[in-house]
CSV table of C-alpha atoms and ligand atoms in Angstrom, one decimal:
chain,number,residue,atom,x,y,z
A,1,MET,CA,47.3,142.1,149.6
A,2,GLU,CA,46.5,142.6,146.1
A,3,ASP,CA,43.4,141.7,144.8
A,4,ASN,CA,45.0,138.4,142.6
A,5,GLN,CA,46.9,137.5,145.9
A,6,VAL,CA,43.4,137.5,147.8
A,7,LEU,CA,41.8,135.1,145.1
A,8,ASP,CA,45.2,132.8,145.2
A,9,ARG,CA,44.8,132.5,148.7
A,10,PHE,CA,41.0,131.5,148.7
A,11,GLU,CA,41.8,129.1,146.0
A,12,GLU,CA,44.7,127.4,148.1
A,13,MET,CA,42.3,127.4,151.3
A,14,ARG,CA,39.5,125.5,148.8
A,15,GLU,CA,42.4,123.0,147.9
A,16,LEU,CA,42.9,122.6,151.3
A,17,VAL,CA,39.6,121.4,151.9
A,18,ASN,CA,39.1,119.5,149.0
A,19,ALA,CA,42.2,117.5,149.7
A,20,ASN,CA,41.2,117.0,152.9
A,21,LEU,CA,37.4,115.7,152.0
A,22,GLU,CA,38.9,113.8,149.5
A,23,SER,CA,41.2,111.7,151.8
A,24,ILE,CA,38.7,111.0,154.2
A,25,VAL,CA,36.2,110.1,151.8
A,26,GLU,CA,38.6,107.5,150.1
A,27,GLU,CA,40.0,106.1,153.6
A,28,GLN,CA,36.5,105.4,154.9
A,29,SER,CA,35.2,104.2,151.3
A,30,ALA,CA,37.7,101.6,152.1
A,31,VAL,CA,36.8,100.5,155.5
A,32,PHE,CA,33.2,101.3,154.9
A,33,GLY,CA,32.5,100.2,151.3
A,34,GLU,CA,29.4,101.3,149.1
A,35,VAL,CA,27.7,103.4,151.8
A,36,ALA,CA,30.7,105.7,152.1
A,37,ILE,CA,31.3,105.8,147.8
A,38,VAL,CA,28.0,106.9,147.5
A,39,SER,CA,28.1,109.4,150.1
A,40,GLY,CA,31.4,110.7,149.3
A,41,GLN,CA,29.9,111.4,145.6
A,42,ILE,CA,27.7,114.3,147.2
A,43,VAL,CA,30.5,115.5,149.0
A,44,LEU,CA,33.3,115.3,146.2
A,45,ALA,CA,30.8,116.6,143.7
A,46,GLY,CA,32.1,120.2,144.1
A,47,GLY,CA,30.1,123.0,145.9
A,48,LYS,CA,32.1,126.5,146.9
A,49,ARG,CA,33.3,125.0,150.5
A,50,ILE,CA,32.2,128.3,152.1
A,51,ARG,CA,31.4,127.0,155.2
A,52,PRO,CA,34.2,125.1,155.8
A,53,ILE,CA,36.5,128.1,154.5
A,54,LEU,CA,34.5,130.2,157.0
A,55,VAL,CA,35.6,128.4,159.6
A,56,MET,CA,38.9,128.5,159.0
A,57,LEU,CA,39.0,132.4,158.5
A,58,ALA,CA,37.0,132.8,161.5
A,59,TYR,CA,39.5,131.3,163.5
A,60,GLN,CA,42.4,133.0,162.0
A,61,LEU,CA,41.0,136.3,162.4
A,62,ALA,CA,40.1,135.2,166.1
A,63,GLY,CA,43.8,135.2,166.4
A,64,GLY,CA,44.2,131.1,166.0
A,65,ASP,CA,47.9,130.4,164.8
A,66,ASP,CA,47.3,126.5,164.4
A,67,LEU,CA,45.4,125.9,161.4
A,68,GLU,CA,45.7,122.3,161.7
A,69,GLU,CA,43.6,122.7,164.7
A,70,VAL,CA,40.2,123.5,162.9
A,71,ILE,CA,40.3,121.7,159.8
A,72,PRO,CA,38.4,118.8,161.8
A,73,LEU,CA,36.0,121.4,162.8
A,74,ALA,CA,35.6,123.1,159.0
A,75,LEU,CA,35.4,119.5,157.7
A,76,SER,CA,32.4,118.6,159.9
A,77,SER,CA,31.0,121.5,158.9
A,78,GLU,CA,31.1,120.4,155.1
A,79,PHE,CA,30.2,117.0,156.0
A,80,ILE,CA,26.7,118.2,157.6
A,81,HIS,CA,26.0,120.3,155.0
A,82,SER,CA,26.3,117.8,152.4
A,83,ALA,CA,24.0,115.1,154.4
A,84,SER,CA,21.2,118.0,155.0
A,85,LEU,CA,21.5,118.2,150.9
A,86,ILE,CA,21.0,114.6,150.5
A,87,HIS,CA,18.1,114.7,152.6
A,88,ASP,CA,16.7,118.4,151.2
A,89,ASP,CA,16.9,117.0,147.8
A,90,ILE,CA,14.6,113.8,149.0
A,91,ASN,CA,12.2,116.3,150.8
A,92,ASP,CA,12.0,118.7,147.8
A,93,ASP,CA,12.0,115.8,144.9
A,94,SER,CA,14.7,117.6,143.4
A,95,SER,CA,16.8,115.4,141.1
A,96,THR,CA,19.5,117.5,140.4
A,97,ARG,CA,22.5,118.9,143.3
A,98,ARG,CA,25.9,120.5,142.3
A,99,GLY,CA,25.2,119.8,138.5
A,100,GLN,CA,24.7,116.0,138.9
A,101,GLU,CA,22.0,113.2,139.5
A,102,ALA,CA,20.9,113.9,143.2
A,103,ILE,CA,21.8,110.9,145.2
A,104,HIS,CA,18.2,109.4,145.6
A,105,VAL,CA,18.3,109.4,141.9
A,106,LYS,CA,20.7,107.4,141.8
A,107,VAL,CA,20.5,104.7,144.4
A,108,GLY,CA,17.0,105.3,145.6
A,109,GLN,CA,15.5,107.0,148.6
A,110,ALA,CA,15.9,104.4,151.2
A,111,LYS,CA,19.7,104.4,150.6
A,112,ALA,CA,19.8,107.9,150.0
A,113,ILE,CA,18.6,108.8,153.8
A,114,ILE,CA,21.2,106.5,155.2
A,115,ALA,CA,24.2,108.0,153.1
A,116,GLY,CA,22.5,111.4,154.6
A,117,ASP,CA,23.0,109.7,158.0
A,118,TRP,CA,26.3,108.3,157.4
A,119,LEU,CA,27.8,111.8,156.2
A,120,PHE,CA,26.2,113.1,159.5
A,121,SER,CA,27.8,110.6,161.2
A,122,GLN,CA,31.4,111.9,159.7
A,123,GLY,CA,30.8,115.4,160.4
A,124,PHE,CA,29.9,114.1,164.2
A,125,GLY,CA,33.0,112.7,164.6
A,126,LEU,CA,35.0,115.5,163.4
A,127,GLY,CA,33.4,117.7,165.3
A,128,ALA,CA,32.7,116.0,168.7
A,129,ARG,CA,36.4,116.1,170.0
A,130,TYR,CA,36.4,119.8,170.5
A,131,ASP,CA,35.5,121.2,174.1
A,132,GLU,CA,31.8,120.8,175.3
A,133,GLU,CA,31.6,124.7,174.6
A,134,VAL,CA,32.1,124.3,170.7
A,135,VAL,CA,30.4,120.8,170.3
A,136,GLU,CA,27.3,122.6,172.0
A,137,VAL,CA,27.0,125.6,170.0
A,138,MET,CA,27.5,123.3,166.6
A,139,ALA,CA,24.7,120.6,167.9
A,140,HIS,CA,22.2,123.4,168.9
A,141,TYR,CA,21.9,125.2,165.5
A,142,CYS,CA,22.0,121.8,163.9
A,143,SER,CA,18.8,121.2,166.0
A,144,ILE,CA,17.4,124.9,165.0
A,145,LEU,CA,18.5,123.7,161.1
A,146,ALA,CA,16.1,120.6,161.8
A,147,SER,CA,13.2,122.8,163.2
A,148,ALA,CA,13.8,125.9,160.5
A,149,GLU,CA,13.2,122.8,158.2
A,150,PHE,CA,10.0,121.7,160.1
A,151,SER,CA,8.4,125.1,160.0
A,152,GLN,CA,9.3,125.6,156.1
A,153,ILE,CA,7.4,122.3,155.3
A,154,ASP,CA,4.4,123.8,157.4
A,155,HIS,CA,4.9,127.1,155.4
A,156,VAL,CA,4.4,125.6,152.0
A,157,LEU,CA,2.0,127.1,150.0
A,158,ASP,CA,0.8,129.4,153.1
A,159,LEU,CA,0.4,132.6,151.0
A,160,SER,CA,-0.3,134.4,154.6
A,161,THR,CA,3.8,133.3,155.3
A,162,SER,CA,5.0,136.8,157.0
A,163,PRO,CA,8.5,138.1,156.0
A,164,GLU,CA,9.6,137.3,159.9
A,165,ASP,CA,8.0,133.9,159.4
A,166,TYR,CA,11.0,133.8,156.1
A,167,LEU,CA,13.5,135.3,158.3
A,168,GLU,CA,13.6,133.2,161.3
A,169,ILE,CA,13.3,130.0,158.6
A,170,VAL,CA,16.3,131.3,157.0
A,171,ARG,CA,18.6,132.2,160.2
A,172,GLY,CA,17.7,128.1,161.1
A,173,LYS,CA,18.2,126.9,158.1
A,174,THR,CA,21.3,128.8,156.5
A,175,ALA,CA,22.4,131.3,158.6
A,176,GLY,CA,22.7,129.7,161.7
A,177,PRO,CA,24.9,127.2,160.7
A,178,PHE,CA,27.3,129.6,159.4
A,179,ALA,CA,27.2,132.0,162.6
A,180,ALA,CA,27.7,128.3,164.7
A,181,GLY,CA,30.5,127.6,162.5
A,182,CYS,CA,32.3,131.3,162.9
A,183,LYS,CA,31.8,131.1,166.6
A,184,GLY,CA,32.8,127.7,167.4
A,185,ALA,CA,36.1,128.6,165.5
A,186,ALA,CA,36.6,131.7,167.7
A,187,LEU,CA,36.0,129.4,170.4
A,188,VAL,CA,38.8,126.6,169.5
A,189,ALA,CA,41.0,130.1,168.8
A,190,ASN,CA,40.6,130.8,172.5
A,191,ALA,CA,39.0,134.2,171.6
A,192,SER,CA,37.5,136.7,174.0
A,193,ALA,CA,33.5,136.6,174.5
A,194,GLU,CA,33.1,139.5,172.7
A,195,ASN,CA,35.0,138.3,169.5
A,196,CYS,CA,33.1,135.1,169.6
A,197,GLU,CA,29.6,136.8,169.4
A,198,TYR,CA,31.0,139.7,167.0
A,199,LEU,CA,31.8,136.7,164.5
A,200,PHE,CA,28.5,135.0,165.4
A,201,GLU,CA,26.8,137.9,164.2
A,202,PHE,CA,29.0,138.0,160.9
A,203,GLY,CA,28.3,134.7,160.1
A,204,MET,CA,24.7,135.5,160.8
A,205,GLU,CA,24.4,138.2,158.8
A,206,LEU,CA,26.7,136.5,155.8
A,207,GLY,CA,24.4,133.7,155.8
A,208,ILE,CA,21.0,135.5,155.5
A,209,ALA,CA,22.3,137.5,152.6
A,210,PHE,CA,23.5,134.4,151.2
A,211,GLN,CA,20.2,132.4,151.3
A,212,LEU,CA,18.5,135.7,149.9
A,213,VAL,CA,20.8,135.4,147.2
A,214,ASP,CA,20.2,131.7,146.5
A,215,ASP,CA,16.3,132.4,146.5
A,216,LEU,CA,16.9,135.2,144.1
A,217,LEU,CA,19.0,133.4,141.8
A,218,ASP,CA,16.3,130.6,141.8
A,219,ILE,CA,13.9,133.1,140.3
A,220,ARG,CA,16.1,134.8,137.6
A,221,GLY,CA,18.1,131.9,137.0
A,222,ASP,CA,21.1,130.8,136.3
A,223,GLU,CA,22.6,127.5,134.5
A,224,ARG,CA,25.5,127.3,136.9
A,225,MET,CA,23.4,127.0,140.0
A,226,GLY,CA,23.3,123.1,139.0
A,227,LYS,CA,19.5,122.5,139.4
A,228,PRO,CA,16.6,124.1,137.1
A,229,ARG,CA,15.4,127.5,137.8
A,230,GLY,CA,12.2,127.8,139.5
A,231,SER,CA,12.4,124.9,141.7
A,232,ASP,CA,11.6,126.8,144.9
A,233,ILE,CA,8.2,127.9,143.2
A,234,TYR,CA,7.3,124.4,142.3
A,235,GLU,CA,7.9,123.1,145.8
A,236,GLY,CA,5.6,125.7,147.1
A,237,LYS,CA,8.5,127.6,148.9
A,238,MET,CA,7.5,131.2,150.0
A,239,THR,CA,10.7,132.9,149.4
A,240,LEU,CA,10.8,136.7,150.2
A,241,PRO,CA,10.3,137.9,146.5
A,242,ILE,CA,6.9,136.0,146.6
A,243,ILE,CA,6.1,137.3,150.2
A,244,HIS,CA,7.0,140.6,149.6
A,245,ALA,CA,4.4,140.5,146.1
A,246,LEU,CA,1.9,138.9,148.0
A,247,THR,CA,2.0,142.0,150.5
A,248,ILE,CA,2.2,145.1,148.1
A,249,LEU,CA,0.1,143.8,145.2
A,250,HIS,CA,-3.5,143.6,145.2
A,251,GLY,CA,-6.8,143.2,143.6
A,252,PRO,CA,-6.7,141.2,140.1
A,253,GLN,CA,-2.8,141.1,140.5
A,254,ARG,CA,-2.4,139.3,144.0
A,255,VAL,CA,-5.7,137.2,143.0
A,256,ARG,CA,-3.3,135.9,139.8
A,257,LEU,CA,-0.1,135.8,141.8
A,258,SER,CA,-1.8,133.6,144.2
A,259,GLU,CA,-3.1,131.4,140.9
A,260,ILE,CA,0.5,130.8,139.6
A,261,ILE,CA,2.1,130.0,142.4
A,262,ARG,CA,-0.4,127.6,143.0
A,263,ASN,CA,-0.3,125.9,139.8
A,264,PHE,CA,2.9,127.0,138.7
A,265,GLU,CA,4.7,125.5,135.2
A,266,ASP,CA,7.1,126.8,133.0
A,267,SER,CA,5.4,128.7,131.0
A,268,LEU,CA,3.8,131.2,133.8
A,269,PHE,CA,7.4,132.4,134.3
A,270,ASP,CA,7.5,135.4,132.4
A,271,GLU,CA,4.2,136.6,134.1
A,272,LEU,CA,5.5,135.5,137.5
A,273,ILE,CA,8.2,137.7,137.1
A,274,SER,CA,6.6,140.7,135.6
A,275,LEU,CA,4.3,140.8,138.8
A,276,LEU,CA,7.3,140.5,140.5
A,277,ASN,CA,8.9,143.3,139.1
A,278,PHE,CA,5.5,145.6,139.3
A,279,GLY,CA,5.7,145.0,143.2
A,280,GLY,CA,9.3,145.8,143.2
A,281,SER,CA,10.2,142.8,145.1
A,282,LEU,CA,13.5,141.4,143.3
A,283,ASN,CA,14.7,144.8,144.1
A,284,TYR,CA,13.3,144.9,147.6
A,285,SER,CA,15.5,141.9,148.0
A,286,GLU,CA,18.5,143.0,146.4
A,287,ILE,CA,18.2,146.0,149.0
A,288,LEU,CA,17.9,143.9,151.9
A,289,ILE,CA,20.6,141.6,150.7
A,290,ARG,CA,22.9,144.7,150.5
A,291,ASN,CA,21.8,145.6,153.9
A,292,HIS,CA,22.5,142.3,155.5
A,293,LEU,CA,26.1,142.6,153.9
A,294,GLU,CA,26.6,145.6,155.0
A,295,ARG,CA,25.9,144.3,158.8
A,296,ALA,CA,28.3,141.6,158.3
A,297,LEU,CA,30.8,144.3,157.5
A,298,SER,CA,30.3,145.9,160.4
A,299,TYR,CA,31.3,143.3,162.7
A,300,LEU,CA,34.6,142.7,160.7
A,301,ASP,CA,35.3,146.2,161.9
A,302,HIS,CA,35.8,145.2,165.2
A,303,PHE,CA,39.1,143.1,164.6
A,304,GLU,CA,42.3,144.9,163.0
A,305,ASP,CA,43.3,145.1,159.5
A,306,CYS,CA,45.4,142.2,158.4
A,307,GLU,CA,45.1,139.4,155.6
A,308,THR,CA,42.6,137.2,157.3
A,309,LYS,CA,39.9,140.3,157.1
A,310,GLN,CA,40.6,141.0,153.6
A,311,LEU,CA,39.8,137.2,152.8
A,312,LEU,CA,36.8,137.8,154.8
A,313,LYS,CA,35.9,140.8,152.8
A,314,HIS,CA,36.3,138.4,149.8
A,315,VAL,CA,33.5,135.9,150.9
A,316,VAL,CA,31.6,138.9,151.7
A,317,LYS,CA,31.7,140.3,148.0
A,318,MET,CA,31.6,136.5,146.5
A,319,VAL,CA,28.1,136.0,148.2
A,320,GLU,CA,26.8,139.2,146.8
A,321,LYS,CA,28.2,138.6,142.9
A,322,ARG,CA,27.6,134.5,143.2
A,323,HIS,CA,25.6,132.7,140.8
A,324,SER,CA,25.8,129.3,141.8
B,401,FPP,C1,18.8,123.7,151.2
B,401,FPP,O1,17.8,125.0,151.2
B,401,FPP,C2,18.6,122.8,152.5
B,401,FPP,C3,19.2,123.2,153.5
B,401,FPP,C4,19.8,124.4,153.8
B,401,FPP,C5,19.4,122.6,154.8
B,401,FPP,C6,18.7,121.4,154.8
B,401,FPP,C7,18.2,120.4,155.9
B,401,FPP,C8,17.6,119.5,156.4
B,401,FPP,C9,16.8,118.6,155.4
B,401,FPP,C10,17.3,118.7,157.3
B,401,FPP,C11,18.6,118.0,157.8
B,401,FPP,C12,19.0,118.3,159.3
B,401,FPP,C13,20.4,118.2,160.4
B,401,FPP,C14,20.5,118.0,161.9
B,401,FPP,C15,21.6,118.0,159.4
B,401,FPP,P1,16.9,125.2,150.0
B,401,FPP,O2,16.0,123.9,149.6
B,401,FPP,O3,16.4,126.2,150.3
B,401,FPP,O4,17.8,125.3,149.1
B,401,FPP,P2,18.2,124.2,147.6
B,401,FPP,O5,17.8,125.2,146.3
B,401,FPP,O6,19.9,124.7,147.5
B,401,FPP,O7,17.8,123.0,147.4
B,402,MG,MG1,16.3,122.2,148.4
């Protein structure tokens, strides 16, 4: 397939996901009223749809030949992701999401919590129709996601957070759900145990890179992210560039970095970036991103060349180049 055909094919998949999400939200809004309408807004506000597309592609790479069979699982991953974003924005006190006002700003915290629960119920309804092994892998990684969020909260402004602590949080909050979606899809396709594991590891490596890019974009700032830059620093989140710089810098520079992190405001941005650059910390994150993406690609080597593999390689490239 030519590059432009890959792009077209990818766009078609995104449209397929969007059309399915729209029809579910419309149907459910007619039944459940405001809770579905409000919750539906976050689902339909856009987003890259990387999770459901990965589920569909992993299914096809694993030998599945009836895409309809895996679509509920793909949609389930997007509903659960959207649910977690509503709760995350409450916890992080973030006022924008996907370029729009966050749900808790629109309808208040109490209704927003319930909107998240409602989306989770939708995800549960779509995902629970599969075999026990599939449901188990999805539920297990949802539980790990919750546990990683607890750990992230415990590490807020904890300047002794290690790269290992960070990696464990990232594996739980972002990469685990990617990996579980890929493995769940491979199970639906009746793939061999080996191929299920390769796809699981592919999702894990891709997910780690995805979160590392996310954390880098938060520092570098890109208005296409749909949220203000520096949100992580304001929230006291210990992301890898910060953890790395705290390890590399010493003396007055480390003291200054600690002060900046503890009392962050926009006017300190340039100073923060120059300390991070001095420590080579942004560069270090970039190197790690490339390593994880290469590892992700290496898991695809176990599968024959085909159009689906090309599309998955395109997803890897998208993660590397993403701005939002
Ligand atoms: C975004 O991270 C948020 C997540 C990846 C997940 C949040 C999960 C929860 C609140 C727990 C939900 C639990 C279940 C079982 C569904 P971020 O804050 O680093 O990114 P952001 O900048 O996009 O907000
Ligand atoms: Mg957040």
